[in-house]
mmCIF file of C-alpha atoms in Angstrom:
data_model
loop_
_atom_site.group_PDB
_atom_site.id
_atom_site.type_symbol
_atom_site.label_atom_id
_atom_site.label_comp_id
_atom_site.label_asym_id
_atom_site.label_seq_id
_atom_site.Cartn_x
_atom_site.Cartn_y
_atom_site.Cartn_z
ATOM 1 C CA MET A 1 0.000 0.000 0.000
ATOM 2 C CA ILE A 2 2.774 2.428 0.965
ATOM 3 C CA LYS A 3 4.703 1.614 -2.193
ATOM 4 C CA THR A 4 1.560 2.193 -4.281
ATOM 5 C CA LEU A 5 0.977 5.596 -2.675
ATOM 6 C CA ALA A 6 4.583 6.624 -3.222
ATOM 7 C CA LEU A 7 4.437 5.602 -6.891
ATOM 8 C CA ALA A 8 1.182 7.483 -7.366
ATOM 9 C CA ILE A 9 2.702 10.650 -5.936
ATOM 10 C CA LEU A 10 5.770 10.261 -8.133
ATOM 11 C CA PHE A 11 3.608 9.660 -11.232
ATOM 12 C CA PHE A 12 1.484 12.740 -10.539
ATOM 13 C CA ALA A 13 4.529 14.940 -9.883
ATOM 14 C CA GLY A 14 5.892 14.057 -13.300
ATOM 15 C CA PHE A 15 3.018 15.951 -14.922
ATOM 16 C CA LEU A 16 3.224 19.115 -12.842
ATOM 17 C CA PRO A 17 4.749 22.138 -14.607
ATOM 18 C CA GLY A 18 7.979 23.384 -13.087
ATOM 19 C CA ILE A 19 8.811 20.100 -11.344
ATOM 20 C CA THR A 20 12.450 19.218 -11.999
ATOM 21 C CA VAL A 21 14.294 15.918 -11.726
ATOM 22 C CA ALA A 22 15.964 17.181 -8.537
ATOM 23 C CA GLN A 23 12.580 18.036 -6.981
ATOM 24 C CA GLN A 24 11.392 14.483 -7.651
ATOM 25 C CA ALA A 25 14.292 12.947 -5.737
ATOM 26 C CA GLU A 26 13.004 10.435 -3.203
ATOM 27 C CA TYR A 27 13.425 10.726 0.543
ATOM 28 C CA LEU A 28 15.549 7.961 2.000
ATOM 29 C CA GLY A 29 15.159 8.422 5.761
ATOM 30 C CA PHE A 30 17.753 9.515 8.302
ATOM 31 C CA ARG A 31 19.603 6.178 8.403
ATOM 32 C CA ALA A 32 20.853 6.784 4.861
ATOM 33 C CA CYS A 33 22.664 9.838 6.267
ATOM 34 C CA THR A 34 23.795 8.574 9.661
ATOM 35 C CA LYS A 35 25.611 5.603 8.129
ATOM 36 C CA CYS A 36 28.417 8.077 7.482
ATOM 37 C CA HIS A 37 27.412 11.059 9.627
ATOM 38 C CA ASP A 38 27.032 9.025 12.801
ATOM 39 C CA SER A 39 28.270 11.776 15.153
ATOM 40 C CA GLN A 40 25.703 14.206 13.796
ATOM 41 C CA GLY A 41 23.053 11.513 14.014
ATOM 42 C CA GLU A 42 23.785 10.750 17.644
ATOM 43 C CA THR A 43 23.443 14.388 18.725
ATOM 44 C CA TRP A 44 20.368 14.875 16.524
ATOM 45 C CA ARG A 45 18.560 12.010 18.291
ATOM 46 C CA ALA A 46 18.670 14.027 21.519
ATOM 47 C CA SER A 47 17.321 17.183 19.845
ATOM 48 C CA ALA A 48 13.867 18.772 19.799
ATOM 49 C CA HIS A 49 13.652 18.197 16.050
ATOM 50 C CA ALA A 50 14.040 14.439 16.485
ATOM 51 C CA LYS A 51 11.102 14.462 18.910
ATOM 52 C CA ALA A 52 8.909 16.857 16.897
ATOM 53 C CA PHE A 53 6.288 14.218 16.044
ATOM 54 C CA ASP A 54 5.710 13.423 19.716
ATOM 55 C CA SER A 55 4.370 16.928 20.331
ATOM 56 C CA LEU A 56 1.368 16.103 18.106
ATOM 57 C CA LYS A 57 0.216 13.342 20.439
ATOM 58 C CA PRO A 58 -2.645 13.811 22.928
ATOM 59 C CA ASN A 59 -1.689 15.603 26.160
ATOM 60 C CA ALA A 60 1.781 16.505 24.861
ATOM 61 C CA LYS A 61 2.784 20.173 25.151
ATOM 62 C CA SER A 62 -0.652 20.839 26.666
ATOM 63 C CA GLU A 63 0.099 24.341 27.921
ATOM 64 C CA ALA A 64 1.495 25.488 24.569
ATOM 65 C CA LYS A 65 -1.461 23.997 22.671
ATOM 66 C CA THR A 66 -3.998 25.606 24.975
ATOM 67 C CA LYS A 67 -2.312 28.974 24.545
ATOM 68 C CA ALA A 68 -2.495 28.561 20.755
ATOM 69 C CA LYS A 69 -6.207 27.669 21.008
ATOM 70 C CA LEU A 70 -5.669 24.015 20.132
ATOM 71 C CA ASP A 71 -7.251 21.087 21.963
ATOM 72 C CA PRO A 72 -4.483 19.522 24.097
ATOM 73 C CA LYS A 73 -6.420 16.244 24.310
ATOM 74 C CA LYS A 74 -6.721 15.845 20.550
ATOM 75 C CA ASP A 75 -4.478 13.538 18.505
ATOM 76 C CA TYR A 76 -2.895 15.693 15.771
ATOM 77 C CA THR A 77 -0.589 12.979 14.403
ATOM 78 C CA GLN A 78 -2.734 12.602 11.276
ATOM 79 C CA ASP A 79 -3.887 16.200 10.956
ATOM 80 C CA LYS A 80 -2.776 17.351 7.489
ATOM 81 C CA ASN A 81 -2.490 20.938 8.745
ATOM 82 C CA CYS A 82 0.112 19.942 11.336
ATOM 83 C CA VAL A 83 1.981 16.833 10.239
ATOM 84 C CA GLY A 84 4.125 18.467 7.537
ATOM 85 C CA CYS A 85 6.270 20.361 10.031
ATOM 86 C CA HIS A 86 6.723 17.385 12.344
ATOM 87 C CA VAL A 87 7.839 14.708 9.875
ATOM 88 C CA THR A 88 10.058 14.480 6.794
ATOM 89 C CA GLY A 89 8.924 14.659 3.172
ATOM 90 C CA TYR A 90 5.195 14.698 3.877
ATOM 91 C CA GLY A 91 3.286 14.258 0.602
ATOM 92 C CA GLU A 92 6.471 13.914 -1.453
ATOM 93 C CA PRO A 93 8.089 10.885 -3.165
ATOM 94 C CA GLY A 94 9.485 8.511 -0.559
ATOM 95 C CA GLY A 95 8.326 10.823 2.238
ATOM 96 C CA PHE A 96 6.120 10.342 5.278
ATOM 97 C CA VAL A 97 2.653 8.913 4.578
ATOM 98 C CA SER A 98 -0.153 9.658 7.046
ATOM 99 C CA GLY A 99 -1.994 6.566 8.178
ATOM 100 C CA ALA A 100 0.893 4.256 7.340
ATOM 101 C CA SER A 101 2.492 2.103 10.002
ATOM 102 C CA LEU A 102 4.825 4.222 12.117
ATOM 103 C CA ASP A 103 7.204 1.284 12.107
ATOM 104 C CA ASP A 104 7.452 1.634 8.319
ATOM 105 C CA MET A 105 7.817 5.404 8.631
ATOM 106 C CA LYS A 106 10.250 5.446 11.570
ATOM 107 C CA THR A 107 13.196 6.959 9.661
ATOM 108 C CA LEU A 108 10.964 9.817 8.472
ATOM 109 C CA VAL A 109 9.338 10.627 11.808
ATOM 110 C CA GLY A 110 10.461 13.973 13.184
ATOM 111 C CA VAL A 111 12.406 16.777 11.523
ATOM 112 C CA THR A 112 15.299 14.740 10.150
ATOM 113 C CA CYS A 113 18.405 15.395 8.042
ATOM 114 C CA GLU A 114 16.468 15.584 4.780
ATOM 115 C CA SER A 115 14.035 18.171 6.176
ATOM 116 C CA CYS A 116 16.894 20.662 6.065
ATOM 117 C CA HIS A 117 19.293 19.253 3.468
ATOM 118 C CA GLY A 118 16.760 18.005 0.912
ATOM 119 C CA ALA A 119 15.667 14.576 -0.311
ATOM 120 C CA GLY A 120 18.795 12.445 -0.620
ATOM 121 C CA GLY A 121 17.659 10.057 -3.339
ATOM 122 C CA LYS A 122 19.909 11.627 -5.962
ATOM 123 C CA PHE A 123 22.657 13.513 -4.136
ATOM 124 C CA ARG A 124 23.592 10.808 -1.609
ATOM 125 C CA ASN A 125 25.754 8.918 -4.113
ATOM 126 C CA LEU A 126 27.468 12.158 -5.135
ATOM 127 C CA HIS A 127 28.440 12.651 -1.497
ATOM 128 C CA GLY A 128 29.934 9.189 -1.376
ATOM 129 C CA ASP A 129 31.798 9.725 -4.635
ATOM 130 C CA GLY A 130 33.189 13.018 -3.334
ATOM 131 C CA GLY A 131 34.472 11.399 -0.168
ATOM 132 C CA ASP A 132 36.133 8.609 -2.124
ATOM 133 C CA ARG A 133 37.723 11.101 -4.515
ATOM 134 C CA LEU A 134 39.260 13.082 -1.658
ATOM 135 C CA LYS A 135 40.481 9.953 0.105
ATOM 136 C CA LYS A 136 41.951 8.191 -2.925
ATOM 137 C CA GLN A 137 43.057 11.069 -5.147
ATOM 138 C CA GLY A 138 43.273 14.027 -2.771
ATOM 139 C CA GLU A 139 40.869 16.007 -4.976
ATOM 140 C CA THR A 140 37.884 18.098 -3.896
ATOM 141 C CA SER A 141 34.574 18.107 -5.784
ATOM 142 C CA GLU A 142 32.299 20.940 -6.915
ATOM 143 C CA ARG A 143 29.103 21.600 -4.963
ATOM 144 C CA LYS A 144 26.969 22.549 -7.961
ATOM 145 C CA PRO A 145 26.178 18.927 -8.956
ATOM 146 C CA LEU A 146 24.802 18.458 -5.430
ATOM 147 C CA VAL A 147 22.428 21.384 -5.956
ATOM 148 C CA ASP A 148 21.378 20.011 -9.332
ATOM 149 C CA ALA A 149 20.633 16.698 -7.610
ATOM 150 C CA GLY A 150 18.411 18.337 -5.000
ATOM 151 C CA GLN A 151 20.616 19.147 -2.005
ATOM 152 C CA ASN A 152 19.526 22.297 -0.192
ATOM 153 C CA PHE A 153 22.085 24.845 0.984
ATOM 154 C CA ASP A 154 19.615 27.584 1.970
ATOM 155 C CA MET A 155 19.188 26.459 5.564
ATOM 156 C CA GLU A 156 17.479 29.671 6.656
ATOM 157 C CA LYS A 157 14.693 29.162 4.122
ATOM 158 C CA ALA A 158 14.283 25.552 5.234
ATOM 159 C CA CYS A 159 13.729 26.727 8.817
ATOM 160 C CA ALA A 160 11.374 29.532 7.768
ATOM 161 C CA ARG A 161 8.998 27.096 6.057
ATOM 162 C CA CYS A 162 7.695 26.095 9.476
ATOM 163 C CA HIS A 163 9.000 28.530 12.074
ATOM 164 C CA LEU A 164 7.935 31.691 10.223
ATOM 165 C CA ASN A 165 4.880 30.341 8.425
ATOM 166 C CA TYR A 166 2.323 32.069 10.629
ATOM 167 C CA GLU A 167 -0.482 34.321 9.428
ATOM 168 C CA GLY A 168 0.743 37.907 9.075
ATOM 169 C CA SER A 169 4.428 36.934 9.056
ATOM 170 C CA SER A 170 6.547 39.847 7.836
ATOM 171 C CA LYS A 171 9.718 37.778 7.397
ATOM 172 C CA TYR A 172 8.380 35.020 5.173
ATOM 173 C CA GLU A 173 5.771 34.632 2.429
ATOM 174 C CA ALA A 174 3.519 32.543 4.630
ATOM 175 C CA LYS A 175 0.771 30.396 3.167
ATOM 176 C CA ALA A 176 -1.872 28.061 4.559
ATOM 177 C CA PRO A 177 -1.827 25.890 6.509
ATOM 178 C CA PHE A 178 -0.353 28.407 8.949
ATOM 179 C CA THR A 179 1.337 27.480 12.198
ATOM 180 C CA PRO A 180 -0.741 28.603 15.195
ATOM 181 C CA PHE A 181 2.455 29.120 17.193
ATOM 182 C CA SER A 182 3.195 32.744 16.352
ATOM 183 C CA PRO A 183 4.915 35.565 18.270
ATOM 184 C CA ALA A 184 1.435 36.940 19.002
ATOM 185 C CA VAL A 185 0.747 33.790 21.036
ATOM 186 C CA ASP A 186 4.096 33.780 22.844
ATOM 187 C CA SER A 187 7.289 35.783 22.341
ATOM 188 C CA LYS A 188 9.321 32.552 22.379
ATOM 189 C CA TYR A 189 8.049 31.908 18.841
ATOM 190 C CA GLN A 190 9.908 34.979 17.599
ATOM 191 C CA PHE A 191 12.251 32.821 15.548
ATOM 192 C CA ASP A 192 15.903 33.882 15.276
ATOM 193 C CA TYR A 193 17.660 31.708 12.713
ATOM 194 C CA LEU A 194 21.252 32.599 13.595
ATOM 195 C CA LYS A 195 20.679 32.227 17.331
ATOM 196 C CA SER A 196 18.988 28.866 16.847
ATOM 197 C CA VAL A 197 21.480 27.311 14.461
ATOM 198 C CA THR A 198 24.512 28.380 16.509
ATOM 199 C CA ALA A 199 23.103 27.203 19.849
ATOM 200 C CA THR A 200 25.133 24.538 21.614
ATOM 201 C CA GLY A 201 24.484 21.743 24.086
ATOM 202 C CA LYS A 202 20.886 21.044 25.070
ATOM 203 C CA SER A 203 19.776 24.304 23.432
ATOM 204 C CA ASN A 204 20.836 23.062 19.997
ATOM 205 C CA PRO A 205 17.619 22.249 18.087
ATOM 206 C CA VAL A 206 19.289 20.233 15.318
ATOM 207 C CA HIS A 207 22.672 18.559 15.923
ATOM 208 C CA THR A 208 26.237 19.402 16.868
ATOM 209 C CA HIS A 209 28.103 20.900 13.922
ATOM 210 C CA PHE A 210 31.345 18.962 13.633
ATOM 211 C CA LYS A 211 34.510 19.889 11.759
ATOM 212 C CA LEU A 212 34.098 19.353 8.014
ATOM 213 C CA ARG A 213 36.815 17.777 5.852
ATOM 214 C CA GLY A 214 36.591 20.039 2.815
ATOM 215 C CA VAL A 215 35.293 17.361 0.463
ATOM 216 C CA PHE A 216 33.462 19.950 -1.649
ATOM 217 C CA LYS A 217 34.329 23.393 -3.004
ATOM 218 C CA GLY A 218 32.640 26.288 -4.770
ATOM 219 C CA ASP A 219 29.233 27.879 -4.381
ATOM 220 C CA PRO A 220 26.792 27.737 -2.800
ATOM 221 C CA VAL A 221 28.200 27.954 0.719
ATOM 222 C CA PRO A 222 25.732 28.638 3.563
ATOM 223 C CA ALA A 223 26.497 32.054 5.068
ATOM 224 C CA VAL A 224 26.578 30.566 8.553
ATOM 225 C CA ARG A 225 29.159 27.892 7.709
ATOM 226 C CA ALA A 226 32.243 29.914 8.711
ATOM 227 C CA THR A 227 30.704 30.736 12.093
ATOM 228 C CA LEU A 228 29.775 27.113 12.751
ATOM 229 C CA GLN A 229 33.223 25.851 11.796
ATOM 230 C CA GLU A 230 35.204 28.250 14.017
ATOM 231 C CA ASP A 231 34.914 26.115 17.147
ATOM 232 C CA ALA A 232 33.532 22.928 15.636
ATOM 233 C CA PRO A 233 34.690 19.756 17.417
ATOM 234 C CA GLU A 234 36.191 16.811 15.581
ATOM 235 C CA PRO A 235 33.735 13.978 14.820
ATOM 236 C CA GLU A 236 33.901 11.221 17.409
#
């Protein structure tokens, strides 16, 4: 059933104007990333993003839901207006499917690697090839093929899709379904990208940013990369 749904989505996407090959790349789930990026994966598992789906369950985050005029006793885990910002690849090829077994969807539950970096179905192999090239030949690889294959380097925009998608947002072209968790509800929802992405320890919402090996070169380079790499620890 899941495979049929995924194929149907992929078939339909092929007839939409403006849909590129990169945009049709399938989601693979976080384990496809953590096979190599195990240090990042370990710290991500302890993050708020990894547990994002749990907040949709009944009686979770009750105070915050009540403040946002939501029913804290309701199960929002299949609510199409909420799920997209709490799972990975919702409604996209290979992405999370509402109503499917959570055991089948377990590598797509929560805000995972591909929520920020893009569906890895096409660029994952390029990453592996780049690593091999550096190791065996001492050569770096261009980033542009990664972009062409669907990797996202605009991290701020990836965050804004959910954190700034509230009605009346002045920092993002928000569109329905809007998040009910806006600064008007509580000042803590006044999202600061730079502050969030550079947070350390338990305050880090994503994962620890470890020292990178310089496998790739050229544009695009996220503006925040230099800041994150200044004091980045070595991978364990």
